Amino acid sequence: MRRMRFRAMGTDVELISDGGAEAEVWEALGAAEREIHRLEGLLSRFRDDSELSILNRERVVAAGPELVDVVALALAGRESTGGRFDPTVHDAVVAAGYDRSFDLIDRDAPGGHPVDPSCCGGSVRVDRAAGSISLAPGVRLDLGGIAKGYSADRVSGMLGEVAPCLVNIGGDLAVRGVPAQGAWAVAVETTAGTTSLSLESGAMATSGRDRRRWRRGGAEVHHVIDPRTACPADTDLVRATTVSSSAAWAEVLATAFLVVGADAAAREAEALGVPSVLVSEDETVFAGGLA
Amino acid sequence: MTKTNHIGRVYAVVGALLVLFLAWAAIAAHPWQAAAVDPQVAALDAQRAQVRHDAAEAKRIVATRWAAYEARLAVRRHEISRAVHQRARAQRVFDRRLAVARAHRPVIVRTVYGSSGSGGGTPSYSGGGYSAPSGGSASAPSASAPVASAPPVVSVGAAAPVTASRSS
């Protein structure tokens, strides 16, 4: 197996390829790395010159196909999850203290101003034909997690043309093709340690409140916002891992499950047949067909 | 004593001396020993033989490596040709799929929450109601899928993981 690791999108990126001609695979890995950096340049809210930042400032933008795709996908996620996944949480996550790249956040600072819950859920219009996106006044988008999933899907599609591959962008991962050992074994953290999920096709994403967290006004906060309260989700789940056909959709489901809490998430995972690993502080639940 | 006898003795003495001299010269030449070889010449001869041997060995190695290189080059050229062909074919497939996807995309995807229609409304939350996309499947809506993707196939396994999915 050939691996390439680097930092992008504020997280660790790992590209794994199995088989294929040596020179061609390395060339494809290099192209994949460039593509991820290019997508970061379009979709990051921390870059002033990204299309997303311009959209958040100007409220209307003639967007490229990538931003149109991700915003449309995020809106489909908002509708499908009843608003538990929502890209309009930008102001809420900034109010929580996540106002710059996570590496630069002050991990213990005084509390800020309370945020208005109505800052989430505002109108977003996407016109594919015109290639334009417009935001209602006061609405700003954060595409953090779903942008990683979208990038993993897109780059795995590129790499998969050359050889079986796995693209992992900060836990949002997609596979294309089957490796020599028959499946891609992926470690998922549980209450007791880790378990291994064998992924033959599709994608996986993990959303959690255990890593990107900090303190504001003496209270611990994290980056997963509950759009209903515009505050960090008050949930009994620590992490939710879901499997779907695309990493972007797996990210939508994982975030929605995390926000809704363990019992409801397990019921929904079973009802929808979404393979899931739901980890609370004292229990791990395998749902949606996993056992 | 006659004059003839005297001359005869002289010839005899001279002859004896000549025989003695010839014998001495012959014995001094050590004809029973092999001719002595100059060590420098011997060393040069050995060196010349070694160089000839090394040259022959080097020539053999070069010939072997050249043959191996030409074989690898032929294989590599074949691989490159095949990869170029595969890439061109993949590009054609991708272009075809892209054209089909674009042809079937809705012209406008519009999501507006709130009854006012002005964009300032908030969504209503059903507190647990969860509509699955595309008729109960957990797949992403096809209109929004960035790339064609297969349905997920997953199981809990015991294999050593190649990577990890962690919250980031």
Short mmCIF file of C-alpha atoms in Angstrom, two decimals:
data_model
loop_
_atom_site.label_atom_id
_atom_site.label_comp_id
_atom_site.label_asym_id
_atom_site.label_seq_id
_atom_site.Cartn_x
_atom_site.Cartn_y
_atom_site.Cartn_z
CA MET A 1 0.00 0.00 0.00
CA ARG A 2 1.16 3.49 -0.77
CA ARG A 3 0.32 6.28 1.67
CA MET A 4 0.50 10.03 1.57
CA ARG A 5 -0.13 12.12 4.67
CA PHE A 6 -0.37 15.88 4.96
CA ARG A 7 -2.32 18.64 6.69
CA ALA A 8 -5.22 20.36 4.99
CA MET A 9 -8.63 21.72 5.97
CA GLY A 10 -7.36 22.10 9.52
CA THR A 11 -6.93 18.37 9.98
CA ASP A 12 -4.85 15.34 9.04
CA VAL A 13 -5.34 13.94 5.57
CA GLU A 14 -4.37 10.42 4.60
CA LEU A 15 -4.47 9.02 1.07
CA ILE A 16 -3.99 5.26 0.69
CA SER A 17 -3.71 3.45 -2.61
CA ASP A 18 -3.45 -0.30 -3.12
CA GLY A 19 -2.06 -1.71 -6.36
CA GLY A 20 -1.56 0.04 -9.68
CA ALA A 21 1.61 1.11 -11.43
CA GLU A 22 4.05 2.82 -9.07
CA ALA A 23 4.69 6.01 -11.04
CA GLU A 24 1.08 6.44 -12.05
CA VAL A 25 -0.18 6.03 -8.48
CA TRP A 26 2.26 8.57 -7.08
CA GLU A 27 1.31 10.99 -9.81
CA ALA A 28 -2.36 10.50 -8.92
CA LEU A 29 -1.63 10.96 -5.19
CA GLY A 30 0.12 14.23 -5.95
CA ALA A 31 -2.84 15.39 -8.04
CA ALA A 32 -5.19 14.38 -5.22
CA GLU A 33 -3.24 16.44 -2.71
CA ARG A 34 -3.39 19.46 -5.00
CA GLU A 35 -7.12 18.97 -5.45
CA ILE A 36 -7.73 18.90 -1.69
CA HIS A 37 -5.77 22.11 -1.22
CA ARG A 38 -7.72 23.67 -4.09
CA LEU A 39 -11.04 22.67 -2.53
CA GLU A 40 -9.88 24.05 0.82
CA GLY A 41 -9.16 27.33 -0.93
CA LEU A 42 -12.77 27.41 -2.13
CA LEU A 43 -14.66 26.08 0.88
CA SER A 44 -12.80 27.28 3.99
CA ARG A 45 -14.44 29.91 6.19
CA PHE A 46 -11.01 30.81 7.56
CA ARG A 47 -9.67 32.11 4.25
CA ASP A 48 -10.80 35.58 3.35
CA ASP A 49 -10.44 34.91 -0.37
CA SER A 50 -12.38 31.63 -0.45
CA GLU A 51 -15.65 31.52 -2.35
CA LEU A 52 -17.39 30.68 0.93
CA SER A 53 -15.97 33.72 2.71
CA ILE A 54 -16.95 35.94 -0.20
CA LEU A 55 -20.47 34.47 -0.07
CA ASN A 56 -20.67 35.08 3.70
CA ARG A 57 -19.56 38.71 3.20
CA GLU A 58 -21.47 39.59 0.05
CA ARG A 59 -24.55 37.35 0.60
CA VAL A 60 -24.80 36.76 -3.16
CA VAL A 61 -22.11 35.19 -5.24
CA ALA A 62 -21.62 33.64 -8.65
CA ALA A 63 -20.17 30.42 -7.32
CA GLY A 64 -18.16 27.66 -8.92
CA PRO A 65 -19.65 24.19 -9.27
CA GLU A 66 -17.93 22.90 -6.13
CA LEU A 67 -19.46 25.46 -3.77
CA VAL A 68 -22.83 25.03 -5.48
CA ASP A 69 -22.60 21.26 -5.01
CA VAL A 70 -21.62 21.43 -1.34
CA VAL A 71 -24.22 24.04 -0.40
CA ALA A 72 -26.96 22.12 -2.24
CA LEU A 73 -25.89 18.94 -0.51
CA ALA A 74 -25.85 20.68 2.89
CA LEU A 75 -29.34 22.03 2.28
CA ALA A 76 -30.55 18.56 1.33
CA GLY A 77 -29.02 17.40 4.62
CA ARG A 78 -30.87 20.11 6.51
CA GLU A 79 -34.18 19.06 4.98
CA SER A 80 -33.59 15.34 5.48
CA THR A 81 -32.57 15.66 9.12
CA GLY A 82 -35.30 18.05 10.12
CA GLY A 83 -32.72 20.77 10.66
CA ARG A 84 -30.41 18.88 13.01
CA PHE A 85 -27.71 19.22 10.43
CA ASP A 86 -27.59 22.80 9.24
CA PRO A 87 -24.90 24.74 7.37
CA THR A 88 -26.21 28.06 8.68
CA VAL A 89 -24.63 27.57 12.11
CA HIS A 90 -21.71 29.86 11.23
CA ASP A 91 -22.56 32.66 13.66
CA ALA A 92 -23.37 30.18 16.43
CA VAL A 93 -20.06 28.37 16.14
CA VAL A 94 -18.22 31.70 16.02
CA ALA A 95 -20.13 32.88 19.10
CA ALA A 96 -19.05 29.68 20.84
CA GLY A 97 -15.45 30.77 20.29
CA TYR A 98 -14.53 28.87 17.13
CA ASP A 99 -13.77 32.03 15.21
CA ARG A 100 -10.42 31.07 13.71
CA SER A 101 -8.51 27.97 12.73
CA PHE A 102 -8.72 25.52 15.61
CA ASP A 103 -4.94 25.56 16.12
CA LEU A 104 -5.18 29.28 16.91
CA ILE A 105 -8.14 29.24 19.31
CA ASP A 106 -7.59 30.48 22.84
CA ARG A 107 -8.43 27.31 24.78
CA ASP A 108 -9.58 29.11 27.93
CA ALA A 109 -11.12 32.56 27.61
CA PRO A 110 -13.96 34.59 29.14
CA GLY A 111 -17.45 33.91 27.84
CA GLY A 112 -18.82 35.92 24.93
CA HIS A 113 -22.21 37.39 24.25
CA PRO A 114 -25.20 35.05 24.22
CA VAL A 115 -26.20 34.12 20.72
CA ASP A 116 -29.66 34.55 19.22
CA PRO A 117 -31.03 31.09 18.34
CA SER A 118 -32.67 32.54 15.25
CA CYS A 119 -29.23 32.99 13.71
CA CYS A 120 -29.54 29.40 12.48
CA GLY A 121 -31.91 28.09 9.87
CA GLY A 122 -32.17 31.13 7.62
CA SER A 123 -32.86 31.07 3.92
CA VAL A 124 -30.30 29.94 1.39
CA ARG A 125 -31.04 29.87 -2.32
CA VAL A 126 -29.03 27.90 -4.82
CA ASP A 127 -29.53 28.41 -8.53
CA ARG A 128 -27.59 25.75 -10.39
CA ALA A 129 -28.43 27.08 -13.81
CA ALA A 130 -27.10 30.53 -13.00
CA GLY A 131 -24.37 29.16 -10.74
CA SER A 132 -25.36 31.53 -7.99
CA ILE A 133 -25.99 31.28 -4.26
CA SER A 134 -27.72 33.87 -2.16
CA LEU A 135 -28.13 34.16 1.60
CA ALA A 136 -30.85 35.87 3.55
CA PRO A 137 -29.72 38.81 5.69
CA GLY A 138 -27.86 37.65 8.77
CA VAL A 139 -27.22 34.17 7.39
CA ARG A 140 -23.70 32.85 7.06
CA LEU A 141 -22.57 29.32 6.24
CA ASP A 142 -20.08 26.96 7.84
CA LEU A 143 -19.37 23.98 5.59
CA GLY A 144 -16.58 22.51 7.75
CA GLY A 145 -17.54 18.85 8.11
CA ILE A 146 -19.51 18.41 4.92
CA ALA A 147 -16.75 20.08 2.90
CA LYS A 148 -14.35 17.43 4.17
CA GLY A 149 -16.77 14.67 3.22
CA TYR A 150 -17.39 16.19 -0.19
CA SER A 151 -13.65 16.47 -0.77
CA ALA A 152 -13.10 12.85 0.28
CA ASP A 153 -15.80 11.73 -2.16
CA ARG A 154 -14.42 13.81 -4.99
CA VAL A 155 -10.78 12.88 -4.49
CA SER A 156 -11.53 9.19 -4.02
CA GLY A 157 -13.31 9.34 -7.37
CA MET A 158 -10.13 10.69 -8.93
CA LEU A 159 -7.79 8.23 -7.25
CA GLY A 160 -10.11 5.31 -7.83
CA GLU A 161 -9.58 5.65 -11.57
CA VAL A 162 -5.97 4.59 -11.04
CA ALA A 163 -6.17 1.98 -8.26
CA PRO A 164 -8.31 0.97 -5.27
CA CYS A 165 -8.02 3.77 -2.75
CA LEU A 166 -9.12 5.19 0.59
CA VAL A 167 -9.24 8.94 1.23
CA ASN A 168 -9.45 10.01 4.88
CA ILE A 169 -9.88 13.70 5.63
CA GLY A 170 -10.01 14.07 9.38
CA GLY A 171 -12.19 11.01 9.91
CA ASP A 172 -14.47 11.57 6.91
CA LEU A 173 -13.37 8.84 4.55
CA ALA A 174 -14.42 7.33 1.26
CA VAL A 175 -13.20 4.21 -0.50
CA ARG A 176 -13.15 3.26 -4.16
CA GLY A 177 -12.35 -0.26 -5.25
CA VAL A 178 -11.45 -3.25 -3.14
CA PRO A 179 -7.91 -3.69 -1.83
CA ALA A 180 -5.97 -6.95 -2.02
CA GLN A 181 -7.05 -7.96 1.50
CA GLY A 182 -10.72 -7.77 0.49
CA ALA A 183 -11.90 -4.72 2.43
CA TRP A 184 -10.65 -1.52 3.99
CA ALA A 185 -10.31 -2.04 7.73
CA VAL A 186 -11.02 1.19 9.59
CA ALA A 187 -10.54 1.69 13.31
CA VAL A 188 -13.39 3.34 15.19
CA GLU A 189 -13.03 4.43 18.79
CA THR A 190 -15.48 2.87 21.25
CA THR A 191 -15.96 3.16 24.97
CA ALA A 192 -13.61 0.25 25.65
CA GLY A 193 -10.99 0.96 23.00
CA THR A 194 -11.34 0.57 19.27
CA THR A 195 -13.22 -1.70 16.91
CA SER A 196 -12.48 -2.41 13.29
CA LEU A 197 -15.06 -1.88 10.55
CA SER A 198 -14.38 -3.53 7.20
CA LEU A 199 -15.57 -1.24 4.46
CA GLU A 200 -15.83 -2.74 0.97
CA SER A 201 -17.53 0.23 -0.63
CA GLY A 202 -19.07 3.51 0.36
CA ALA A 203 -17.91 5.97 2.95
CA MET A 204 -17.77 6.67 6.65
CA ALA A 205 -17.74 9.73 8.87
CA THR A 206 -17.36 10.41 12.56
CA SER A 207 -18.71 13.43 14.33
CA GLY A 208 -17.79 14.00 17.96
CA ARG A 209 -17.45 16.44 20.80
CA ASP A 210 -14.29 14.85 22.19
CA ARG A 211 -11.59 16.59 20.17
CA ARG A 212 -12.45 20.13 19.09
CA ARG A 213 -13.34 21.55 22.46
CA TRP A 214 -12.26 24.48 24.56
CA ARG A 215 -13.44 26.58 27.51
CA ARG A 216 -15.43 29.80 27.52
CA GLY A 217 -16.38 31.52 30.76
CA GLY A 218 -15.22 28.47 32.71
CA ALA A 219 -17.52 26.08 30.82
CA GLU A 220 -16.38 23.48 28.34
CA VAL A 221 -17.76 23.94 24.83
CA HIS A 222 -17.30 22.09 21.55
CA HIS A 223 -17.82 22.70 17.85
CA VAL A 224 -20.96 20.65 17.12
CA ILE A 225 -23.78 23.15 17.19
CA ASP A 226 -27.39 22.22 17.83
CA PRO A 227 -29.25 24.50 15.38
CA ARG A 228 -32.30 24.50 17.64
CA THR A 229 -30.44 26.32 20.40
CA ALA A 230 -27.51 27.79 18.42
CA CYS A 231 -25.28 26.46 21.20
CA PRO A 232 -22.89 23.50 21.39
CA ALA A 233 -25.07 20.39 21.39
CA ASP A 234 -26.03 19.16 24.84
CA THR A 235 -25.91 15.46 24.01
CA ASP A 236 -25.11 12.24 25.82
CA LEU A 237 -23.19 10.99 22.80
CA VAL A 238 -19.45 11.54 22.62
CA ARG A 239 -19.04 10.35 19.06
CA ALA A 240 -21.22 9.07 16.25
CA THR A 241 -19.80 7.14 13.32
CA THR A 242 -22.03 6.39 10.34
CA VAL A 243 -21.58 4.58 7.04
CA SER A 244 -23.25 5.73 3.85
CA SER A 245 -22.74 5.82 0.11
CA SER A 246 -20.86 9.10 0.30
CA ALA A 247 -18.71 10.70 2.94
CA ALA A 248 -20.64 13.95 2.67
CA TRP A 249 -23.88 12.17 3.50
CA ALA A 250 -22.25 10.11 6.22
CA GLU A 251 -21.12 13.41 7.78
CA VAL A 252 -24.69 14.75 7.65
CA LEU A 253 -26.01 11.63 9.38
CA ALA A 254 -23.23 11.51 11.98
CA THR A 255 -23.79 15.14 12.96
CA ALA A 256 -27.56 14.69 13.12
CA PHE A 257 -27.20 11.56 15.27
CA LEU A 258 -24.75 13.28 17.60
CA VAL A 259 -27.08 16.22 18.11
CA VAL A 260 -30.19 14.13 18.78
CA GLY A 261 -28.58 11.91 21.43
CA ALA A 262 -27.97 8.20 21.94
CA ASP A 263 -31.47 6.73 22.25
CA ALA A 264 -33.06 8.61 19.37
CA ALA A 265 -29.98 8.14 17.21
CA ALA A 266 -29.98 4.37 17.77
CA ARG A 267 -33.70 4.18 16.91
CA GLU A 268 -33.23 6.21 13.76
CA ALA A 269 -30.16 4.28 12.69
CA GLU A 270 -32.11 1.04 13.00
CA ALA A 271 -35.16 2.47 11.25
CA LEU A 272 -33.16 3.89 8.36
CA GLY A 273 -30.68 1.02 8.18
CA VAL A 274 -27.72 3.32 8.64
CA PRO A 275 -24.74 1.30 9.92
CA SER A 276 -23.61 3.26 12.96
CA VAL A 277 -21.34 3.16 15.98
CA LEU A 278 -22.71 5.42 18.69
CA VAL A 279 -20.43 6.05 21.65
CA SER A 280 -21.60 7.65 24.86
CA GLU A 281 -19.40 8.22 27.86
CA ASP A 282 -20.15 4.78 29.30
CA GLU A 283 -21.56 2.67 26.47
CA THR A 284 -21.05 1.80 22.80
CA VAL A 285 -24.07 1.00 20.68
CA PHE A 286 -23.75 -0.70 17.30
CA ALA A 287 -26.85 0.10 15.29
CA GLY A 288 -28.27 -0.12 11.80
CA GLY A 289 -27.21 -3.69 11.14
CA LEU A 290 -23.82 -3.62 12.82
CA ALA A 291 -23.36 -6.15 15.56
CA MET B 1 114.45 -32.93 -29.47
CA THR B 2 113.44 -31.94 -32.95
CA LYS B 3 111.87 -28.77 -34.13
CA THR B 4 108.69 -30.64 -35.19
CA ASN B 5 108.11 -32.08 -31.71
CA HIS B 6 108.44 -28.59 -30.18
CA ILE B 7 105.78 -27.11 -32.45
CA GLY B 8 103.58 -30.10 -31.77
CA ARG B 9 103.80 -29.51 -28.01
CA VAL B 10 102.89 -25.87 -28.53
CA TYR B 11 99.84 -26.86 -30.56
CA ALA B 12 98.94 -29.38 -27.96
CA VAL B 13 99.18 -26.84 -25.15
CA VAL B 14 97.20 -24.27 -27.11
CA GLY B 15 94.65 -26.88 -27.98
CA ALA B 16 94.42 -27.95 -24.38
CA LEU B 17 93.95 -24.36 -23.28
CA LEU B 18 91.24 -23.87 -25.92
CA VAL B 19 89.42 -26.99 -24.78
CA LEU B 20 89.76 -25.87 -21.17
CA PHE B 21 88.37 -22.44 -22.02
CA LEU B 22 85.45 -23.85 -23.98
CA ALA B 23 84.69 -26.26 -21.16
CA TRP B 24 84.82 -23.49 -18.60
CA ALA B 25 82.52 -21.28 -20.72
CA ALA B 26 80.08 -24.11 -21.22
CA ILE B 27 80.02 -24.98 -17.52
CA ALA B 28 79.72 -21.29 -16.52
CA ALA B 29 76.62 -20.97 -18.75
CA HIS B 30 74.65 -23.51 -16.53
CA PRO B 31 72.89 -25.05 -19.52
CA TRP B 32 71.06 -27.49 -17.21
CA GLN B 33 69.14 -24.59 -15.49
CA ALA B 34 66.00 -22.82 -16.93
CA ALA B 35 66.52 -19.27 -18.09
CA ALA B 36 65.87 -16.77 -15.25
CA VAL B 37 62.72 -14.54 -15.71
CA ASP B 38 62.76 -10.85 -14.83
CA PRO B 39 60.26 -10.34 -11.93
CA GLN B 40 59.03 -7.02 -13.38
CA VAL B 41 58.27 -8.68 -16.68
CA ALA B 42 56.50 -11.47 -14.87
CA ALA B 43 54.41 -8.96 -12.92
CA LEU B 44 53.46 -7.13 -16.09
CA ASP B 45 52.45 -10.37 -17.71
CA ALA B 46 50.23 -11.22 -14.76
CA GLN B 47 48.72 -7.76 -14.78
CA ARG B 48 47.97 -7.98 -18.49
CA ALA B 49 46.21 -11.29 -18.00
CA GLN B 50 44.14 -9.90 -15.12
CA VAL B 51 43.11 -6.85 -17.17
CA ARG B 52 42.04 -9.04 -20.04
CA HIS B 53 40.00 -11.18 -17.66
CA ASP B 54 38.38 -8.15 -16.01
CA ALA B 55 37.54 -6.63 -19.37
CA ALA B 56 35.84 -9.80 -20.49
CA GLU B 57 33.89 -9.99 -17.22
CA ALA B 58 32.81 -6.35 -17.45
CA LYS B 59 31.68 -6.84 -21.01
CA ARG B 60 29.61 -9.84 -19.97
CA ILE B 61 27.99 -7.92 -17.07
CA VAL B 62 27.19 -4.92 -19.27
CA ALA B 63 25.62 -7.18 -21.86
CA THR B 64 23.49 -8.89 -19.20
CA ARG B 65 22.35 -5.59 -17.64
CA TRP B 66 21.61 -4.03 -20.98
CA ALA B 67 19.41 -6.97 -21.88
CA ALA B 68 17.58 -6.70 -18.54
CA TYR B 69 17.15 -2.94 -18.98
CA GLU B 70 15.73 -3.37 -22.45
CA ALA B 71 13.29 -5.95 -21.13
CA ARG B 72 12.15 -3.64 -18.32
CA LEU B 73 11.89 -0.73 -20.73
CA ALA B 74 9.64 -2.73 -22.98
CA VAL B 75 7.41 -3.68 -20.02
CA ARG B 76 7.30 -0.08 -18.78
CA ARG B 77 6.43 1.25 -22.23
CA HIS B 78 3.64 -1.26 -22.40
CA GLU B 79 2.37 -0.20 -18.94
CA ILE B 80 2.49 3.49 -19.88
CA SER B 81 0.64 2.83 -23.07
CA ARG B 82 -2.00 0.84 -21.22
CA ALA B 83 -2.34 3.51 -18.50
CA VAL B 84 -2.75 6.26 -21.08
CA HIS B 85 -5.40 4.20 -22.79
CA GLN B 86 -7.19 3.49 -19.50
CA ARG B 87 -7.07 7.13 -18.50
CA ALA B 88 -8.51 8.22 -21.80
CA ARG B 89 -11.25 5.63 -21.48
CA ALA B 90 -11.97 6.70 -17.88
CA GLN B 91 -12.11 10.33 -18.95
CA ARG B 92 -14.62 9.45 -21.67
CA VAL B 93 -16.76 7.54 -19.15
CA PHE B 94 -16.53 10.42 -16.65
CA ASP B 95 -17.45 12.98 -19.31
CA ARG B 96 -20.39 10.85 -20.37
CA ARG B 97 -21.62 10.47 -16.76
CA LEU B 98 -21.13 14.17 -16.14
CA ALA B 99 -23.14 15.03 -19.23
CA VAL B 100 -25.93 12.67 -18.14
CA ALA B 101 -25.88 14.03 -14.58
CA ARG B 102 -26.02 17.63 -15.80
CA ALA B 103 -28.83 16.82 -18.17
CA HIS B 104 -30.90 15.37 -15.33
CA ARG B 105 -30.16 17.95 -12.66
CA PRO B 106 -32.98 20.23 -11.70
CA VAL B 107 -32.50 23.67 -13.06
CA ILE B 108 -33.00 25.30 -9.69
CA VAL B 109 -32.54 23.80 -6.26
CA ARG B 110 -34.22 26.14 -3.86
CA THR B 111 -34.56 25.71 -0.14
CA VAL B 112 -36.53 28.34 1.72
CA TYR B 113 -37.57 27.98 5.34
CA GLY B 114 -40.25 29.97 7.01
CA SER B 115 -43.65 31.00 5.80
CA SER B 116 -42.73 34.59 5.10
CA GLY B 117 -40.65 33.66 2.10
CA SER B 118 -38.35 36.53 2.81
CA GLY B 119 -35.59 34.26 3.95
CA GLY B 120 -35.64 35.30 7.56
CA GLY B 121 -37.73 32.48 8.91
CA THR B 122 -36.54 29.59 11.02
CA PRO B 123 -37.15 25.93 10.35
CA SER B 124 -39.66 24.02 12.38
CA TYR B 125 -38.24 21.09 14.24
CA SER B 126 -40.32 18.05 14.77
CA GLY B 127 -38.17 16.85 17.63
CA GLY B 128 -37.31 13.44 16.29
CA GLY B 129 -39.09 13.29 12.95
CA TYR B 130 -36.50 12.30 10.42
CA SER B 131 -37.30 11.97 6.75
CA ALA B 132 -34.88 9.71 4.98
CA PRO B 133 -33.61 10.90 1.64
CA SER B 134 -34.68 9.17 -1.54
CA GLY B 135 -37.37 6.93 -0.18
CA GLY B 136 -35.91 5.59 3.00
CA SER B 137 -32.41 4.92 1.78
CA ALA B 138 -29.48 6.51 3.54
CA SER B 139 -27.88 7.47 0.26
CA ALA B 140 -27.15 11.06 -0.62
CA PRO B 141 -29.61 12.70 -3.01
CA SER B 142 -28.36 11.96 -6.49
CA ALA B 143 -28.70 15.54 -7.61
CA SER B 144 -26.15 16.56 -5.02
CA ALA B 145 -23.77 13.65 -5.13
CA PRO B 146 -20.38 14.94 -6.22
CA VAL B 147 -19.30 11.65 -7.72
CA ALA B 148 -20.94 8.40 -8.61
CA SER B 149 -20.75 6.16 -5.57
CA ALA B 150 -21.59 2.59 -4.72
CA PRO B 151 -23.95 1.55 -1.91
CA PRO B 152 -22.05 1.04 1.32
CA VAL B 153 -20.95 -2.46 2.29
CA VAL B 154 -19.60 -2.71 5.82
CA SER B 155 -19.15 -5.26 8.56
CA VAL B 156 -17.46 -5.49 11.90
CA GLY B 157 -14.16 -7.20 11.23
CA ALA B 158 -11.05 -8.31 13.00
CA ALA B 159 -8.51 -7.19 10.44
CA ALA B 160 -5.78 -4.80 11.45
CA PRO B 161 -7.02 -1.33 10.53
CA VAL B 162 -5.23 0.63 7.83
CA THR B 163 -6.61 3.94 9.09
CA ALA B 164 -9.04 5.38 11.62
CA SER B 165 -12.22 7.41 11.55
CA ARG B 166 -12.04 9.85 14.44
CA SER B 167 -13.99 12.95 15.22
CA SER B 168 -11.96 15.88 13.98
#
